[in-house]
Coordinates of C-alpha atoms and ligand atoms in Angstrom, one line a residue:
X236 CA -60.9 -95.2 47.4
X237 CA -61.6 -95.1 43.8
X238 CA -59.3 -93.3 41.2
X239 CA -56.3 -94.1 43.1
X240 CA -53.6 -93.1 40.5
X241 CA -55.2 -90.0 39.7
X242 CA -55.1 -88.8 43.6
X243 CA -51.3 -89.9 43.3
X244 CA -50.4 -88.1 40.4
X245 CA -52.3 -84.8 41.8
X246 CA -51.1 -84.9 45.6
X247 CA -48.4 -82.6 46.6
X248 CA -47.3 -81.0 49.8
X249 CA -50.3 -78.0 50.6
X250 CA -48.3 -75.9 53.1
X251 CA -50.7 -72.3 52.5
X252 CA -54.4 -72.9 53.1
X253 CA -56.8 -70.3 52.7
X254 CA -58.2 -69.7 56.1
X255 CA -61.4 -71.4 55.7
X256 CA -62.7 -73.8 58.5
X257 CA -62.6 -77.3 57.3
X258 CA -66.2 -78.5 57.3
X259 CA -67.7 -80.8 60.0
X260 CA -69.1 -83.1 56.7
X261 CA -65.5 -82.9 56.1
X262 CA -64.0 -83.7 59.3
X263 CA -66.7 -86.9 59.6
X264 CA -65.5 -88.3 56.2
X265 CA -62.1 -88.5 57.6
X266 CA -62.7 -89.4 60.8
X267 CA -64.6 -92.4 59.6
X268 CA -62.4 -93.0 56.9
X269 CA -59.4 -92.9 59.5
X270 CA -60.4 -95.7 61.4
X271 CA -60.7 -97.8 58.6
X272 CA -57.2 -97.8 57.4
X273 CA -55.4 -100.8 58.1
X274 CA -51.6 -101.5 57.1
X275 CA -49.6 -105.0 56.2
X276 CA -47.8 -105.4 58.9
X277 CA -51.6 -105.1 61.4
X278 CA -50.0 -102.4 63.4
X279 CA -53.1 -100.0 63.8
X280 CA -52.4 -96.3 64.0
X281 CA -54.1 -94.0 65.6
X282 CA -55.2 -91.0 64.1
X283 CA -56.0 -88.0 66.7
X284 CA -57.8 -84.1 65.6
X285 CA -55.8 -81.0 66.9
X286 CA -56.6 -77.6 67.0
X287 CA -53.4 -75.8 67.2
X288 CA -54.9 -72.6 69.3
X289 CA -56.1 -75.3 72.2
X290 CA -52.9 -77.2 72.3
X291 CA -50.4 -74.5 71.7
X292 CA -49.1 -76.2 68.3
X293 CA -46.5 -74.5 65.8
X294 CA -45.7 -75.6 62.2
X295 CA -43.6 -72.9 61.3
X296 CA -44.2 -73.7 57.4
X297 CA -48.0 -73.7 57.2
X298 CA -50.4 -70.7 57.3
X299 CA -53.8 -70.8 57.2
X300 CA -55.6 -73.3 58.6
X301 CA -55.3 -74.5 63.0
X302 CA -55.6 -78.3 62.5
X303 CA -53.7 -81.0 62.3
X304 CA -53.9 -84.8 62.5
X305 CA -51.5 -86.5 64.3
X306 CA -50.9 -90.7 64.2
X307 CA -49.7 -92.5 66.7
X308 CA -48.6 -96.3 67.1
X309 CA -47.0 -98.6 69.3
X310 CA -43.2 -98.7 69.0
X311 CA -42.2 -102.3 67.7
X312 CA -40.6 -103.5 64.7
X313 CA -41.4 -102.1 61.5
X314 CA -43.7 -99.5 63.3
X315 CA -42.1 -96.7 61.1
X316 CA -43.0 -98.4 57.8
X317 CA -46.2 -99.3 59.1
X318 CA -47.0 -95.8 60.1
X319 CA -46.2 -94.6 56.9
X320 CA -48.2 -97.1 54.9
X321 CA -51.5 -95.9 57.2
X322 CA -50.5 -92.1 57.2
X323 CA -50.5 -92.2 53.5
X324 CA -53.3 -93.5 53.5
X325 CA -54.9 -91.1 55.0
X326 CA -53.3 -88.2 53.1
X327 CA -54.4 -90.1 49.6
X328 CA -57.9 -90.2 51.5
X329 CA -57.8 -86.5 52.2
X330 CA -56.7 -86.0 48.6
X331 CA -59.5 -87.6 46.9
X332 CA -61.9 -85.5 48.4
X333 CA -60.2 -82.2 47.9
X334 CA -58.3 -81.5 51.5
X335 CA -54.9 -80.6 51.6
X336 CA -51.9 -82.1 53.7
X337 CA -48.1 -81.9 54.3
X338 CA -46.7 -84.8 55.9
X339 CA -44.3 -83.1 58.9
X340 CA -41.9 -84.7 61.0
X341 CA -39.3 -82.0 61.5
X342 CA -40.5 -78.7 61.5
X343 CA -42.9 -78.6 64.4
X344 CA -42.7 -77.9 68.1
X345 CA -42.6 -81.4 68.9
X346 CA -43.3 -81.3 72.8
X347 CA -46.6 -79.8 72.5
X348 CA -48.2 -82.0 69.5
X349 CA -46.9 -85.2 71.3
X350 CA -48.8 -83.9 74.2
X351 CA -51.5 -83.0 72.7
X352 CA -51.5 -86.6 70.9
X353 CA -51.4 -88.2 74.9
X354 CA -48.8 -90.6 74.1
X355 CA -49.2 -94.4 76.6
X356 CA -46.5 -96.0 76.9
X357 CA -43.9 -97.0 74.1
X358 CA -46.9 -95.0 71.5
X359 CA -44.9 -92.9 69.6
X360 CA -46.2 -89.9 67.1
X361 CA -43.7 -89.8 64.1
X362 CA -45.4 -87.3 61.7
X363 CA -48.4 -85.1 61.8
X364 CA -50.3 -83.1 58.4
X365 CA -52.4 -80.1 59.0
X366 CA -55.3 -79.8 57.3
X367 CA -57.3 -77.8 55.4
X368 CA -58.3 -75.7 51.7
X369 CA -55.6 -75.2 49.9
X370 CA -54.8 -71.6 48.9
X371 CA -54.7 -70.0 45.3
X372 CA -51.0 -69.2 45.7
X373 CA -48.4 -70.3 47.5
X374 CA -46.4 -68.3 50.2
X375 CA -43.0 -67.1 49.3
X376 CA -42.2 -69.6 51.9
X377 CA -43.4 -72.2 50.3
X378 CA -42.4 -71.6 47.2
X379 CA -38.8 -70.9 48.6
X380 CA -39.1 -75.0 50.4
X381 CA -40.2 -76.4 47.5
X382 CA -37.2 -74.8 45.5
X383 CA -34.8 -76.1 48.4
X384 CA -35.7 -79.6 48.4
X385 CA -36.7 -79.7 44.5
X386 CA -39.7 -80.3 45.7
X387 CA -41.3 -81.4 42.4
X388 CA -38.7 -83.4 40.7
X389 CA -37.7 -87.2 41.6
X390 CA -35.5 -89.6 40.4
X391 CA -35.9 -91.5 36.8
X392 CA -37.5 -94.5 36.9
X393 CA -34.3 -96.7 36.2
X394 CA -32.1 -94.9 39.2
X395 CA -34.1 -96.3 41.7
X396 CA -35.6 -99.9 39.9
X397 CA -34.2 -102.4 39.1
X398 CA -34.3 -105.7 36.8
X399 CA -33.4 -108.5 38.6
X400 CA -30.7 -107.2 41.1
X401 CA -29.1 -104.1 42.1
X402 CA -26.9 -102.2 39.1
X403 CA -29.0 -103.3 36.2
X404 CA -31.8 -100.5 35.5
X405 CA -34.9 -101.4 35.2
X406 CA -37.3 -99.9 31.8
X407 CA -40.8 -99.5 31.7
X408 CA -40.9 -102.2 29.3
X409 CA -39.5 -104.3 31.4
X410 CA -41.7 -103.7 34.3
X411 CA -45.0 -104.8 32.3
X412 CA -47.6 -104.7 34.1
X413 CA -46.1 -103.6 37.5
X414 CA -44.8 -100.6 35.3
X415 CA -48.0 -97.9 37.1
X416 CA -47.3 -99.5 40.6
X417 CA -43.5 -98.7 40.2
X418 CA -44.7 -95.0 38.8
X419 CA -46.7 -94.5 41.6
X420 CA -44.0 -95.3 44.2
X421 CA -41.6 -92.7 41.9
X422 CA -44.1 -90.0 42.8
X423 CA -44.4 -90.6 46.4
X424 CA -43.5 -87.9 49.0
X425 CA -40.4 -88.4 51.2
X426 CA -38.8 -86.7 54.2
X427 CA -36.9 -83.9 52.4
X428 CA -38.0 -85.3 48.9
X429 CA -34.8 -87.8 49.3
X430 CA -36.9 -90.9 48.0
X431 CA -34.6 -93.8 49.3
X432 CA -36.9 -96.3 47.8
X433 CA -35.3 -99.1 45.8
X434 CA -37.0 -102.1 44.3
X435 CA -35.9 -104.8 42.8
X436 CA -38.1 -106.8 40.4
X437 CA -37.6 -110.9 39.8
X438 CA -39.7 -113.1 38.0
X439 CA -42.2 -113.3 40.7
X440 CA -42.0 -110.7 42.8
X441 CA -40.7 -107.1 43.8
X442 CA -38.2 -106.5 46.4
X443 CA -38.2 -103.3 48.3
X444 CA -35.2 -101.6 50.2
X445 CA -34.2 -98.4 51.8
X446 CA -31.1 -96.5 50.5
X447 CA -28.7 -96.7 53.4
X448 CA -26.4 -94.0 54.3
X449 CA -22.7 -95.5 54.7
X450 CA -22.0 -95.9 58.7
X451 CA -25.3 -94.9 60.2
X452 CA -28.7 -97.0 60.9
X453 CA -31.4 -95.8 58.5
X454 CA -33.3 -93.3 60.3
X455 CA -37.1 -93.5 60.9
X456 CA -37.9 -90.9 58.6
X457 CA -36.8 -93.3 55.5
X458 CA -38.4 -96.4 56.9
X459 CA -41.5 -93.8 57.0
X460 CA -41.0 -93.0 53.3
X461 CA -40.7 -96.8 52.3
X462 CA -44.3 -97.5 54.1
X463 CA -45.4 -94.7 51.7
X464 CA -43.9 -96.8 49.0
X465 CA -45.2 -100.2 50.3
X466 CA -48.7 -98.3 50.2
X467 CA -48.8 -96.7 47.0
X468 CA -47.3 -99.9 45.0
X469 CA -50.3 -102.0 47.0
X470 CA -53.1 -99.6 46.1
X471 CA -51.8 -98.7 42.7
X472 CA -51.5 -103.0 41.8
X473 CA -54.9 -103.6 43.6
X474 CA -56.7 -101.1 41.1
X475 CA -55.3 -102.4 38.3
X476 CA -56.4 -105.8 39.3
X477 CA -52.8 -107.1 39.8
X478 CA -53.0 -109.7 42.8
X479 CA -50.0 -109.8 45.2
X480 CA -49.3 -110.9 48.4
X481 CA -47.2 -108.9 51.3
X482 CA -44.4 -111.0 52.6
X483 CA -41.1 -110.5 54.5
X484 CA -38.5 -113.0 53.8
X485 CA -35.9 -114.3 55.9
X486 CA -33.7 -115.1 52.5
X487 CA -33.6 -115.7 48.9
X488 CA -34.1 -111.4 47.3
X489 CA -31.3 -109.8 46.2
X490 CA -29.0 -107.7 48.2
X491 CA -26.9 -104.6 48.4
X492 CA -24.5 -103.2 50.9
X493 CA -25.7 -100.4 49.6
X494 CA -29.7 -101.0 50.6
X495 CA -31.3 -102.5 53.7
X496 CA -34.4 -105.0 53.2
X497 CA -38.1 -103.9 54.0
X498 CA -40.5 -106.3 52.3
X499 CA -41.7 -108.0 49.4
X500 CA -44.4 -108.1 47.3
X501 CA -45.0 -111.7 45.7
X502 CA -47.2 -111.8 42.5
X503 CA -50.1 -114.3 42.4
Ligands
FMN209 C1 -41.8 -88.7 56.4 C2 -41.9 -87.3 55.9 C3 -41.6 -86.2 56.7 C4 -41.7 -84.9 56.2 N1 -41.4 -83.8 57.1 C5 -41.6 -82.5 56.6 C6 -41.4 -81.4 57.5 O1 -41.0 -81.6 58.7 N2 -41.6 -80.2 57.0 C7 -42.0 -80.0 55.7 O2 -42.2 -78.8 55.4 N3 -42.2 -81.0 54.8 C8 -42.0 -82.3 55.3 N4 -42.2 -83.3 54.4 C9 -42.7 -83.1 53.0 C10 -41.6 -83.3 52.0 O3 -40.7 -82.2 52.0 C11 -42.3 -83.4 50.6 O4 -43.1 -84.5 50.6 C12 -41.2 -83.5 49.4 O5 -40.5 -82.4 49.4 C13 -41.9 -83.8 48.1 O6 -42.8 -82.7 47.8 P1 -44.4 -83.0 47.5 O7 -44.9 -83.7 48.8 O8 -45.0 -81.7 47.2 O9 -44.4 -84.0 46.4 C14 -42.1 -84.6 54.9 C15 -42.4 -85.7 54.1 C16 -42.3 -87.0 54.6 C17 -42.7 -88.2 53.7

Protein backbone atom coordinates (compact mmCIF):
# COMPACT_ATOMS: atom_id res chain seq x y z
CA UNK A 1 0.00 0.00 0.00
CA UNK A 2 1.73 3.14 -0.99
CA UNK A 3 0.94 6.53 0.70
CA UNK A 4 0.41 4.94 3.95
CA UNK A 5 0.32 8.11 6.21
CA UNK A 6 -1.80 9.91 4.03
CA UNK A 7 -4.66 7.06 4.21
CA UNK A 8 -4.13 7.36 8.08
CA UNK A 9 -4.46 10.82 8.37
CA UNK A 10 -7.75 10.78 6.07
CA UNK A 11 -9.55 7.63 7.43
CA UNK A 12 -12.40 8.06 9.73
CA UNK A 13 -15.42 6.14 10.69
CA UNK A 14 -18.04 6.40 7.29
CA UNK A 15 -21.34 5.32 8.98
CA UNK A 16 -23.82 7.11 5.90
CA UNK A 17 -23.02 5.79 2.41
CA UNK A 18 -24.77 6.93 -0.47
CA UNK A 19 -26.70 4.01 -1.71
CA UNK A 20 -24.61 3.12 -4.49
CA UNK A 21 -23.63 -0.63 -5.13
CA UNK A 22 -20.03 -1.13 -4.48
CA UNK A 23 -18.46 -2.17 -7.78
CA UNK A 24 -17.51 -5.76 -8.61
CA UNK A 25 -13.77 -4.07 -9.78
CA UNK A 26 -14.10 -2.93 -6.28
CA UNK A 27 -15.10 -5.91 -4.51
CA UNK A 28 -12.13 -8.00 -6.48
CA UNK A 29 -9.43 -5.37 -5.30
CA UNK A 30 -10.43 -6.20 -1.81
CA UNK A 31 -10.99 -9.57 -2.06
CA UNK A 32 -7.61 -10.09 -3.39
CA UNK A 33 -6.12 -7.63 -1.30
CA UNK A 34 -7.80 -9.44 1.74
CA UNK A 35 -6.08 -12.50 1.49
CA UNK A 36 -2.92 -11.01 1.40
CA UNK A 37 -2.85 -9.48 4.79
CA UNK A 38 -0.79 -11.15 7.07
CA UNK A 39 -0.24 -10.02 10.89
CA UNK A 40 2.94 -10.50 13.46
CA UNK A 41 1.78 -12.78 15.45
CA UNK A 42 0.89 -15.43 11.88
CA UNK A 43 -2.64 -15.77 13.02
CA UNK A 44 -4.44 -15.51 9.64
CA UNK A 45 -7.91 -13.89 9.60
CA UNK A 46 -10.38 -14.62 7.58
CA UNK A 47 -12.24 -12.11 5.86
CA UNK A 48 -15.87 -13.16 4.66
CA UNK A 49 -18.55 -10.72 2.09
CA UNK A 50 -22.10 -10.24 3.52
CA UNK A 51 -25.03 -8.89 2.15
CA UNK A 52 -27.18 -7.81 4.87
CA UNK A 53 -30.73 -8.46 2.92
CA UNK A 54 -29.57 -12.38 2.49
CA UNK A 55 -28.34 -12.86 5.99
CA UNK A 56 -30.84 -10.76 7.90
CA UNK A 57 -27.97 -8.39 9.29
CA UNK A 58 -28.59 -4.98 11.35
CA UNK A 59 -26.18 -2.22 12.05
CA UNK A 60 -28.36 0.15 13.56
CA UNK A 61 -25.77 3.10 12.87
CA UNK A 62 -25.16 2.74 9.16
CA UNK A 63 -27.48 3.61 6.17
CA UNK A 64 -26.86 3.15 2.88
CA UNK A 65 -25.14 0.54 1.73
CA UNK A 66 -26.13 -3.82 2.52
CA UNK A 67 -22.53 -5.12 2.91
CA UNK A 68 -20.29 -5.85 5.28
CA UNK A 69 -17.03 -7.79 5.80
CA UNK A 70 -16.75 -9.74 8.60
CA UNK A 71 -13.10 -11.39 9.94
CA UNK A 72 -12.79 -14.28 11.65
CA UNK A 73 -9.84 -16.14 13.57
CA UNK A 74 -9.05 -18.92 15.63
CA UNK A 75 -9.37 -18.08 19.34
CA UNK A 76 -5.72 -18.43 20.93
CA UNK A 77 -3.59 -16.05 22.55
CA UNK A 78 -3.16 -12.74 21.29
CA UNK A 79 -5.92 -13.49 18.66
CA UNK A 80 -7.68 -10.08 19.51
CA UNK A 81 -4.54 -8.02 18.75
CA UNK A 82 -3.83 -10.03 15.86
CA UNK A 83 -7.27 -9.50 14.54
CA UNK A 84 -6.92 -5.97 14.92
CA UNK A 85 -3.55 -5.66 13.24
CA UNK A 86 -5.16 -7.63 9.91
CA UNK A 87 -8.69 -5.78 10.19
CA UNK A 88 -6.86 -2.60 9.95
CA UNK A 89 -5.33 -3.51 7.51
CA UNK A 90 -7.97 -4.03 5.57
CA UNK A 91 -9.85 -0.87 6.46
CA UNK A 92 -6.41 1.24 5.46
CA UNK A 93 -6.69 -0.98 2.16
CA UNK A 94 -10.28 0.08 1.68
CA UNK A 95 -9.24 3.61 2.41
CA UNK A 96 -6.62 3.95 -0.10
CA UNK A 97 -8.80 3.22 -2.79
CA UNK A 98 -11.71 5.46 -1.82
CA UNK A 99 -14.21 2.77 0.15
CA UNK A 100 -15.56 3.65 3.34
CA UNK A 101 -15.64 1.54 6.71
CA UNK A 102 -16.59 1.59 10.37
CA UNK A 103 -15.02 -0.83 12.41
CA UNK A 104 -18.21 -2.39 14.64
CA UNK A 105 -18.08 -4.58 17.50
CA UNK A 106 -21.11 -3.45 19.48
CA UNK A 107 -23.74 -2.17 17.69
CA UNK A 108 -24.91 -5.01 15.53
CA UNK A 109 -27.21 -7.96 15.81
CA UNK A 110 -24.56 -10.21 16.65
CA UNK A 111 -26.29 -13.73 16.20
CA UNK A 112 -27.06 -13.32 12.70
CA UNK A 113 -23.51 -11.83 11.29
CA UNK A 114 -21.72 -14.66 13.38
CA UNK A 115 -23.98 -16.93 11.43
CA UNK A 116 -23.63 -15.60 8.49
CA UNK A 117 -19.73 -15.63 9.05
CA UNK A 118 -20.11 -19.82 9.79
CA UNK A 119 -18.02 -19.88 12.67
CA UNK A 120 -15.86 -23.79 13.22
CA UNK A 121 -14.99 -24.36 16.19
CA UNK A 122 -13.08 -21.93 18.67
CA UNK A 123 -13.25 -19.24 15.19
CA UNK A 124 -14.52 -16.25 16.66
CA UNK A 125 -15.78 -12.92 14.61
CA UNK A 126 -14.84 -9.91 16.85
CA UNK A 127 -15.70 -6.91 14.53
CA UNK A 128 -17.23 -6.49 11.21
CA UNK A 129 -17.09 -2.82 8.73
CA UNK A 130 -19.79 -2.29 6.19
CA UNK A 131 -18.84 -1.15 3.16
CA UNK A 132 -19.36 1.16 0.66
CA UNK A 133 -19.43 5.17 -0.92
CA UNK A 134 -19.40 7.46 1.46
CA UNK A 135 -22.26 9.99 1.51
CA UNK A 136 -21.97 13.96 1.06
CA UNK A 137 -23.38 14.50 4.54
CA UNK A 138 -23.59 12.80 7.44
CA UNK A 139 -26.84 11.58 9.22
CA UNK A 140 -27.94 13.38 12.21
CA UNK A 141 -27.11 10.13 13.62
CA UNK A 142 -23.90 10.13 12.88
CA UNK A 143 -23.12 13.33 13.55
CA UNK A 144 -24.88 12.91 17.05
CA UNK A 145 -22.14 9.51 17.66
CA UNK A 146 -19.39 11.25 16.60
CA UNK A 147 -20.29 14.20 19.09
CA UNK A 148 -20.85 11.35 21.90
CA UNK A 149 -17.65 9.72 21.72
CA UNK A 150 -15.63 12.97 20.49
CA UNK A 151 -15.21 11.20 17.80
CA UNK A 152 -12.54 13.39 16.21
CA UNK A 153 -10.27 14.39 18.96
CA UNK A 154 -7.57 12.10 20.71
CA UNK A 155 -5.25 12.38 23.30
CA UNK A 156 -1.83 14.69 23.03
CA UNK A 157 0.99 13.05 22.05
CA UNK A 158 2.77 13.07 25.60
CA UNK A 159 -0.49 11.60 27.60
CA UNK A 160 -0.15 8.47 26.00
CA UNK A 161 4.06 8.21 25.13
CA UNK A 162 6.45 8.00 26.95
CA UNK A 163 10.37 8.59 27.36
CA UNK A 164 11.89 5.90 28.86
CA UNK A 165 9.19 4.71 31.42
CA UNK A 166 5.76 5.38 32.46
CA UNK A 167 5.25 9.21 34.01
CA UNK A 168 7.85 10.98 31.97
CA UNK A 169 6.07 12.40 28.64
CA UNK A 170 7.45 11.78 25.84
CA UNK A 171 8.07 15.11 22.92
CA UNK A 172 8.24 14.94 19.45
CA UNK A 173 11.68 15.86 19.65
CA UNK A 174 12.41 13.24 21.62
CA UNK A 175 10.83 10.62 19.52
CA UNK A 176 13.16 11.40 16.39
CA UNK A 177 12.62 9.47 13.90
CA UNK A 178 9.83 7.17 15.38
CA UNK A 179 8.11 10.66 16.01
CA UNK A 180 5.35 9.74 12.39
CA UNK A 181 5.02 6.11 13.69
CA UNK A 182 4.03 7.37 17.21
CA UNK A 183 1.58 10.03 15.22
CA UNK A 184 0.13 7.51 13.34
CA UNK A 185 -0.82 5.24 16.35
CA UNK A 186 -2.32 8.80 17.97
CA UNK A 187 -4.78 8.84 15.06
CA UNK A 188 -5.90 5.29 15.19
CA UNK A 189 -9.58 4.34 15.69
CA UNK A 190 -10.54 2.62 18.95
CA UNK A 191 -13.68 1.00 20.42
CA UNK A 192 -15.53 4.11 21.60
CA UNK A 193 -12.53 6.38 20.58
CA UNK A 194 -11.01 5.44 24.21
CA UNK A 195 -7.38 4.91 22.72
CA UNK A 196 -5.75 2.74 25.56
CA UNK A 197 -2.58 2.64 23.68
CA UNK A 198 0.57 3.39 25.64
CA UNK A 199 4.14 3.17 24.48
CA UNK A 200 7.08 3.43 25.96
CA UNK A 201 10.26 4.40 24.02
CA UNK A 202 14.00 3.14 25.31
CA UNK A 203 17.10 3.44 23.52
CA UNK A 204 16.34 0.64 21.26
CA UNK A 205 13.11 -0.06 21.17
CA UNK A 206 9.26 0.85 21.76
CA UNK A 207 7.18 -0.77 24.27
CA UNK A 208 3.54 -1.04 23.75
CA UNK A 209 0.72 -1.57 26.54
CA UNK A 210 -2.90 -1.40 27.06
CA UNK A 211 -4.38 1.04 29.60
CA UNK A 212 -5.98 -1.24 32.20
CA UNK A 213 -9.03 -0.50 33.97
CA UNK A 214 -8.45 -1.04 37.89
CA UNK A 215 -10.01 -4.66 38.91
CA UNK A 216 -11.11 -6.02 35.62
CA UNK A 217 -9.17 -8.06 32.70
CA UNK A 218 -8.67 -5.76 29.72
CA UNK A 219 -11.45 -6.59 27.46
CA UNK A 220 -11.04 -7.72 23.82
CA UNK A 221 -12.15 -4.68 22.38
CA UNK A 222 -8.81 -2.81 23.73
CA UNK A 223 -6.49 -5.61 22.82
CA UNK A 224 -8.39 -5.05 19.30
CA UNK A 225 -7.43 -1.39 19.37
CA UNK A 226 -3.64 -2.11 20.40
CA UNK A 227 -3.40 -4.55 17.15
CA UNK A 228 -4.59 -1.32 15.30
CA UNK A 229 -1.75 0.34 17.02
CA UNK A 230 0.86 -2.47 16.47
CA UNK A 231 -0.22 -2.07 12.64
CA UNK A 232 -0.18 1.40 12.03
CA UNK A 233 3.31 2.03 14.05
CA UNK A 234 4.66 -1.11 11.59
CA UNK A 235 3.38 0.28 8.40
CA UNK A 236 4.01 3.90 9.21
CA UNK A 237 8.09 2.86 10.29
CA UNK A 238 8.28 0.47 7.16
CA UNK A 239 7.49 3.52 4.81
CA UNK A 240 9.77 5.70 6.22
CA UNK A 241 12.41 3.17 5.84
CA UNK A 242 12.79 2.67 9.61
CA UNK A 243 13.75 -1.23 10.13
CA UNK A 244 12.33 -2.92 13.31
CA UNK A 245 11.68 -6.16 14.40
CA UNK A 246 8.27 -7.52 16.25
CA UNK A 247 9.12 -9.18 19.42
CA UNK A 248 7.37 -10.23 22.78
CA UNK A 249 9.54 -10.31 25.75
CA UNK A 250 9.37 -12.31 28.69
CA UNK A 251 11.28 -9.33 30.73
CA UNK A 252 13.46 -6.38 30.69
CA UNK A 253 10.53 -3.22 29.27
CA UNK A 254 9.26 -1.10 31.62
CA UNK A 255 6.13 -1.61 33.64
CA UNK A 256 3.02 -0.12 35.08
CA UNK A 257 0.31 -1.32 37.34
CA UNK A 258 -1.38 0.92 35.52
CA UNK A 259 -0.77 -0.85 31.82
CA UNK A 260 -0.63 -4.50 30.74
CA UNK A 261 2.19 -5.60 28.12
CA UNK A 262 1.36 -6.39 24.38
CA UNK A 263 4.67 -6.27 22.35
CA UNK A 264 7.64 -4.69 21.40
CA UNK A 265 9.05 -3.21 18.54
CA UNK A 266 12.98 -3.53 18.52
CA UNK A 267 14.93 -1.04 16.25
CA UNK A 268 17.55 -2.45 13.87
C1 LIG B 1 -12.55 -2.33 18.00
C2 LIG B 1 -13.52 -1.24 17.60
C3 LIG B 1 -14.88 -1.42 17.79
C4 LIG B 1 -15.79 -0.42 17.41
N1 LIG B 1 -17.15 -0.66 17.53
C5 LIG B 1 -18.03 0.28 17.09
C6 LIG B 1 -19.44 0.00 17.12
O1 LIG B 1 -19.88 -1.06 17.57
N2 LIG B 1 -20.28 0.95 16.64
C7 LIG B 1 -19.83 2.14 16.13
O2 LIG B 1 -20.66 2.96 15.69
N3 LIG B 1 -18.50 2.44 16.08
C8 LIG B 1 -17.60 1.53 16.55
N4 LIG B 1 -16.24 1.80 16.47
C9 LIG B 1 -15.76 3.06 15.86
C10 LIG B 1 -15.22 4.06 16.90
O3 LIG B 1 -16.29 4.63 17.61
C11 LIG B 1 -14.39 5.12 16.17
O4 LIG B 1 -13.29 4.52 15.55
C12 LIG B 1 -13.89 6.22 17.11
O5 LIG B 1 -14.99 6.93 17.65
C13 LIG B 1 -12.97 7.23 16.39
O6 LIG B 1 -13.61 7.82 15.30
P1 LIG B 1 -12.99 7.70 13.84
O7 LIG B 1 -12.95 6.23 13.48
O8 LIG B 1 -13.93 8.47 12.94
O9 LIG B 1 -11.61 8.27 13.86
C14 LIG B 1 -15.32 0.81 16.86
C15 LIG B 1 -13.94 0.99 16.71
C16 LIG B 1 -13.05 -0.01 17.06
C17 LIG B 1 -11.59 0.19 16.81
Amino acid sequence: MNNITEHIKSRRSVRTFDDRELSKADIEKLASFANTIENPYKIPVDFKFMNAKEHGLNCPVTVGTDLFVGGKIKCTENASVAFGYSFEMFVLYAQSIGIGTTWIGGTMNRGNFERAMKLQGTEQMYCVTPLGYAADKMSLRETMMRKGVKASVRSEFGEVFFDGSFGKALTRERAGKLADPLEAVRLGPSAVNKQPWRVVLTEDAAHFYVKKVKGIPVPSMQKIDLGIALCHFALTAEDLGIATEFVILDSGMPTSADAEYIASYLLK
